[in-house]
Amino acid sequence: IARALANDPPIILADEPTGNLDSQASVEIMDIFTKLNREKNNTILVVTHEPDIAEFTDRIVVFRDGRIIEDKLTAKGRASGKEVYQCFL
């Protein structure tokens, strides 16, 4: 994660960033991502199979068989007041 942040990228792609971590470390990583998004306006795309990790995000997009089956704002997303743009390809 540190190497990915070294060049201050505007977009961070995080594929299972908490996959092999204990619960406390997972929360710490997601708190870092949340802070980067709120304070530096980085866009962070997180791929996860863990519903509790997904709830750290503003928006959850669920795919099945290569298709979007669900696209919703989380409670955090609704509370943030940020605009979330819908985009379907």
Short mmCIF file of N, CA and C in Angstrom, two decimals:
data_model
loop_
_atom_site.label_atom_id
_atom_site.label_comp_id
_atom_site.label_asym_id
_atom_site.label_seq_id
_atom_site.Cartn_x
_atom_site.Cartn_y
_atom_site.Cartn_z
N ILE A 1 0.84 -1.20 0.00
CA ILE A 1 0.00 0.00 0.00
C ILE A 1 0.87 1.24 0.00
N ALA A 2 1.94 1.23 0.78
CA ALA A 2 2.84 2.39 0.84
C ALA A 2 3.44 2.69 -0.52
N ARG A 3 3.84 1.65 -1.25
CA ARG A 3 4.42 1.85 -2.57
C ARG A 3 3.39 2.45 -3.53
N ALA A 4 2.13 2.03 -3.41
CA ALA A 4 1.07 2.57 -4.27
C ALA A 4 0.81 4.04 -3.99
N LEU A 5 1.05 4.48 -2.78
CA LEU A 5 0.77 5.87 -2.39
C LEU A 5 1.97 6.80 -2.60
N ALA A 6 3.12 6.25 -2.89
CA ALA A 6 4.36 7.03 -2.95
C ALA A 6 4.31 8.19 -3.94
N ASN A 7 3.65 8.01 -5.08
CA ASN A 7 3.60 9.06 -6.09
C ASN A 7 2.32 9.90 -6.01
N ASP A 8 1.58 9.79 -4.91
CA ASP A 8 0.36 10.56 -4.69
C ASP A 8 -0.61 10.43 -5.87
N PRO A 9 -1.03 9.20 -6.19
CA PRO A 9 -1.91 9.00 -7.35
C PRO A 9 -3.32 9.53 -7.08
N PRO A 10 -4.00 10.03 -8.11
CA PRO A 10 -5.37 10.50 -7.91
C PRO A 10 -6.36 9.34 -7.78
N ILE A 11 -6.00 8.17 -8.32
CA ILE A 11 -6.85 6.98 -8.24
C ILE A 11 -6.03 5.83 -7.69
N ILE A 12 -6.61 5.12 -6.73
CA ILE A 12 -5.95 3.96 -6.13
C ILE A 12 -6.84 2.75 -6.37
N LEU A 13 -6.28 1.70 -6.97
CA LEU A 13 -7.00 0.46 -7.18
C LEU A 13 -6.53 -0.53 -6.12
N ALA A 14 -7.41 -0.91 -5.23
CA ALA A 14 -7.05 -1.77 -4.10
C ALA A 14 -7.79 -3.11 -4.21
N ASP A 15 -7.09 -4.13 -4.65
CA ASP A 15 -7.67 -5.46 -4.81
C ASP A 15 -7.44 -6.26 -3.54
N GLU A 16 -8.50 -6.47 -2.80
CA GLU A 16 -8.46 -7.19 -1.52
C GLU A 16 -7.36 -6.65 -0.61
N PRO A 17 -7.37 -5.35 -0.31
CA PRO A 17 -6.29 -4.77 0.49
C PRO A 17 -6.24 -5.28 1.94
N THR A 18 -7.32 -5.89 2.40
CA THR A 18 -7.35 -6.39 3.78
C THR A 18 -7.45 -7.92 3.83
N GLY A 19 -7.23 -8.57 2.70
CA GLY A 19 -7.44 -10.01 2.57
C GLY A 19 -6.73 -10.88 3.58
N ASN A 20 -5.50 -10.58 3.92
CA ASN A 20 -4.72 -11.44 4.83
C ASN A 20 -4.43 -10.75 6.15
N LEU A 21 -5.25 -9.77 6.52
CA LEU A 21 -5.00 -9.00 7.73
C LEU A 21 -5.99 -9.36 8.83
N ASP A 22 -5.59 -9.13 10.07
CA ASP A 22 -6.51 -9.31 11.18
C ASP A 22 -7.51 -8.15 11.18
N SER A 23 -8.53 -8.26 11.98
CA SER A 23 -9.62 -7.26 11.99
C SER A 23 -9.13 -5.86 12.30
N GLN A 24 -8.27 -5.70 13.28
CA GLN A 24 -7.79 -4.37 13.66
C GLN A 24 -6.96 -3.73 12.54
N ALA A 25 -6.07 -4.49 11.94
CA ALA A 25 -5.26 -3.96 10.84
C ALA A 25 -6.14 -3.60 9.64
N SER A 26 -7.18 -4.40 9.40
CA SER A 26 -8.12 -4.11 8.31
C SER A 26 -8.80 -2.77 8.52
N VAL A 27 -9.24 -2.51 9.73
CA VAL A 27 -9.89 -1.23 10.05
C VAL A 27 -8.90 -0.08 9.87
N GLU A 28 -7.66 -0.28 10.28
CA GLU A 28 -6.65 0.76 10.12
C GLU A 28 -6.41 1.09 8.65
N ILE A 29 -6.33 0.08 7.80
CA ILE A 29 -6.13 0.29 6.36
C ILE A 29 -7.32 1.04 5.78
N MET A 30 -8.52 0.63 6.12
CA MET A 30 -9.70 1.29 5.57
C MET A 30 -9.82 2.72 6.10
N ASP A 31 -9.39 2.96 7.33
CA ASP A 31 -9.36 4.33 7.86
C ASP A 31 -8.38 5.21 7.07
N ILE A 32 -7.25 4.64 6.68
CA ILE A 32 -6.28 5.38 5.85
C ILE A 32 -6.90 5.72 4.50
N PHE A 33 -7.56 4.76 3.88
CA PHE A 33 -8.21 5.01 2.60
C PHE A 33 -9.30 6.08 2.74
N THR A 34 -10.08 6.00 3.80
CA THR A 34 -11.13 6.99 4.03
C THR A 34 -10.53 8.38 4.19
N LYS A 35 -9.45 8.48 4.95
CA LYS A 35 -8.78 9.77 5.16
C LYS A 35 -8.23 10.32 3.85
N LEU A 36 -7.61 9.47 3.03
CA LEU A 36 -7.10 9.91 1.73
C LEU A 36 -8.23 10.44 0.85
N ASN A 37 -9.35 9.76 0.89
CA ASN A 37 -10.49 10.19 0.08
C ASN A 37 -11.05 11.52 0.58
N ARG A 38 -11.22 11.66 1.87
CA ARG A 38 -11.84 12.86 2.44
C ARG A 38 -10.90 14.07 2.39
N GLU A 39 -9.63 13.87 2.71
CA GLU A 39 -8.71 14.99 2.83
C GLU A 39 -7.97 15.34 1.54
N LYS A 40 -7.66 14.33 0.72
CA LYS A 40 -6.88 14.59 -0.50
C LYS A 40 -7.69 14.35 -1.77
N ASN A 41 -8.95 13.95 -1.58
CA ASN A 41 -9.87 13.73 -2.70
C ASN A 41 -9.40 12.64 -3.66
N ASN A 42 -8.64 11.66 -3.15
CA ASN A 42 -8.26 10.51 -3.97
C ASN A 42 -9.49 9.65 -4.22
N THR A 43 -9.58 9.10 -5.42
CA THR A 43 -10.61 8.11 -5.72
C THR A 43 -10.01 6.75 -5.40
N ILE A 44 -10.73 5.95 -4.62
CA ILE A 44 -10.20 4.66 -4.22
C ILE A 44 -11.23 3.59 -4.58
N LEU A 45 -10.81 2.66 -5.42
CA LEU A 45 -11.66 1.53 -5.81
C LEU A 45 -11.19 0.32 -5.03
N VAL A 46 -12.06 -0.23 -4.22
CA VAL A 46 -11.72 -1.38 -3.38
C VAL A 46 -12.50 -2.59 -3.88
N VAL A 47 -11.77 -3.68 -4.14
CA VAL A 47 -12.39 -4.95 -4.48
C VAL A 47 -12.31 -5.80 -3.22
N THR A 48 -13.45 -6.29 -2.77
CA THR A 48 -13.45 -7.11 -1.56
C THR A 48 -14.63 -8.08 -1.59
N HIS A 49 -14.48 -9.17 -0.86
CA HIS A 49 -15.57 -10.11 -0.65
C HIS A 49 -16.12 -9.97 0.77
N GLU A 50 -15.62 -9.00 1.51
CA GLU A 50 -15.99 -8.82 2.91
C GLU A 50 -17.00 -7.67 3.04
N PRO A 51 -18.26 -7.98 3.38
CA PRO A 51 -19.28 -6.93 3.49
C PRO A 51 -18.93 -5.84 4.51
N ASP A 52 -18.27 -6.20 5.60
CA ASP A 52 -17.92 -5.17 6.60
C ASP A 52 -16.88 -4.21 6.07
N ILE A 53 -15.99 -4.66 5.21
CA ILE A 53 -15.00 -3.78 4.58
C ILE A 53 -15.69 -2.89 3.54
N ALA A 54 -16.61 -3.46 2.79
CA ALA A 54 -17.34 -2.68 1.78
C ALA A 54 -18.10 -1.52 2.42
N GLU A 55 -18.55 -1.68 3.64
CA GLU A 55 -19.32 -0.62 4.32
C GLU A 55 -18.47 0.60 4.66
N PHE A 56 -17.16 0.51 4.55
CA PHE A 56 -16.31 1.68 4.75
C PHE A 56 -16.42 2.65 3.58
N THR A 57 -16.94 2.17 2.46
CA THR A 57 -16.96 2.96 1.24
C THR A 57 -18.22 3.82 1.15
N ASP A 58 -18.24 4.72 0.16
CA ASP A 58 -19.42 5.55 -0.10
C ASP A 58 -20.43 4.82 -0.98
N ARG A 59 -19.93 3.91 -1.76
CA ARG A 59 -20.79 3.26 -2.75
C ARG A 59 -20.35 1.81 -2.91
N ILE A 60 -21.33 0.92 -3.08
CA ILE A 60 -21.04 -0.50 -3.32
C ILE A 60 -21.66 -0.89 -4.65
N VAL A 61 -20.83 -1.45 -5.51
CA VAL A 61 -21.28 -1.97 -6.79
C VAL A 61 -21.00 -3.47 -6.76
N VAL A 62 -22.04 -4.27 -6.92
CA VAL A 62 -21.91 -5.72 -6.85
C VAL A 62 -22.00 -6.28 -8.27
N PHE A 63 -21.03 -7.11 -8.61
CA PHE A 63 -20.99 -7.77 -9.91
C PHE A 63 -21.26 -9.25 -9.74
N ARG A 64 -21.95 -9.82 -10.71
CA ARG A 64 -22.10 -11.27 -10.78
C ARG A 64 -22.06 -11.65 -12.25
N ASP A 65 -21.23 -12.60 -12.57
CA ASP A 65 -21.08 -13.07 -13.96
C ASP A 65 -20.80 -11.91 -14.92
N GLY A 66 -19.97 -10.98 -14.46
CA GLY A 66 -19.56 -9.87 -15.32
C GLY A 66 -20.59 -8.77 -15.50
N ARG A 67 -21.67 -8.82 -14.75
CA ARG A 67 -22.72 -7.80 -14.86
C ARG A 67 -22.98 -7.15 -13.50
N ILE A 68 -23.34 -5.88 -13.55
CA ILE A 68 -23.71 -5.19 -12.32
C ILE A 68 -25.10 -5.66 -11.91
N ILE A 69 -25.21 -6.17 -10.68
CA ILE A 69 -26.52 -6.60 -10.19
C ILE A 69 -27.04 -5.69 -9.08
N GLU A 70 -26.15 -4.87 -8.53
CA GLU A 70 -26.57 -3.94 -7.48
C GLU A 70 -25.61 -2.75 -7.46
N ASP A 71 -26.16 -1.57 -7.24
CA ASP A 71 -25.36 -0.35 -7.18
C ASP A 71 -26.05 0.56 -6.18
N LYS A 72 -25.42 0.78 -5.03
CA LYS A 72 -26.09 1.56 -3.99
C LYS A 72 -25.10 2.41 -3.22
N LEU A 73 -25.60 3.49 -2.66
CA LEU A 73 -24.82 4.28 -1.72
C LEU A 73 -24.91 3.62 -0.36
N THR A 74 -23.82 3.65 0.37
CA THR A 74 -23.83 3.16 1.74
C THR A 74 -24.29 4.28 2.66
N ALA A 75 -24.49 3.98 3.92
CA ALA A 75 -24.86 5.02 4.89
C ALA A 75 -23.77 6.08 4.94
N LYS A 76 -22.52 5.65 4.85
CA LYS A 76 -21.39 6.58 4.84
C LYS A 76 -21.44 7.47 3.60
N GLY A 77 -21.81 6.90 2.48
CA GLY A 77 -21.91 7.66 1.24
C GLY A 77 -23.01 8.69 1.28
N ARG A 78 -24.15 8.31 1.83
CA ARG A 78 -25.25 9.26 1.95
C ARG A 78 -24.90 10.38 2.91
N ALA A 79 -24.19 10.06 3.98
CA ALA A 79 -23.82 11.06 4.98
C ALA A 79 -22.72 12.00 4.50
N SER A 80 -21.91 11.56 3.53
CA SER A 80 -20.77 12.36 3.09
C SER A 80 -21.20 13.60 2.32
N GLY A 81 -22.38 13.54 1.71
CA GLY A 81 -22.85 14.68 0.94
C GLY A 81 -22.15 14.82 -0.40
N LYS A 82 -21.24 13.90 -0.71
CA LYS A 82 -20.55 13.94 -2.00
C LYS A 82 -21.50 13.47 -3.09
N GLU A 83 -21.28 14.01 -4.28
CA GLU A 83 -22.02 13.50 -5.42
C GLU A 83 -21.37 12.20 -5.85
N VAL A 84 -22.18 11.21 -6.10
CA VAL A 84 -21.69 9.94 -6.63
C VAL A 84 -22.29 9.77 -7.99
N TYR A 85 -21.48 9.65 -8.99
CA TYR A 85 -21.95 9.56 -10.36
C TYR A 85 -22.22 8.11 -10.73
N GLN A 86 -23.34 7.89 -11.33
CA GLN A 86 -23.70 6.57 -11.82
C GLN A 86 -23.08 6.39 -13.20
N CYS A 87 -22.46 5.26 -13.43
CA CYS A 87 -21.83 5.01 -14.72
C CYS A 87 -22.00 3.54 -15.06
N PHE A 88 -22.69 3.26 -16.13
CA PHE A 88 -22.86 1.88 -16.56
C PHE A 88 -22.29 1.72 -17.95
N LEU A 89 -21.45 0.74 -18.13
CA LEU A 89 -20.84 0.49 -19.44
C LEU A 89 -21.55 -0.64 -20.14
#
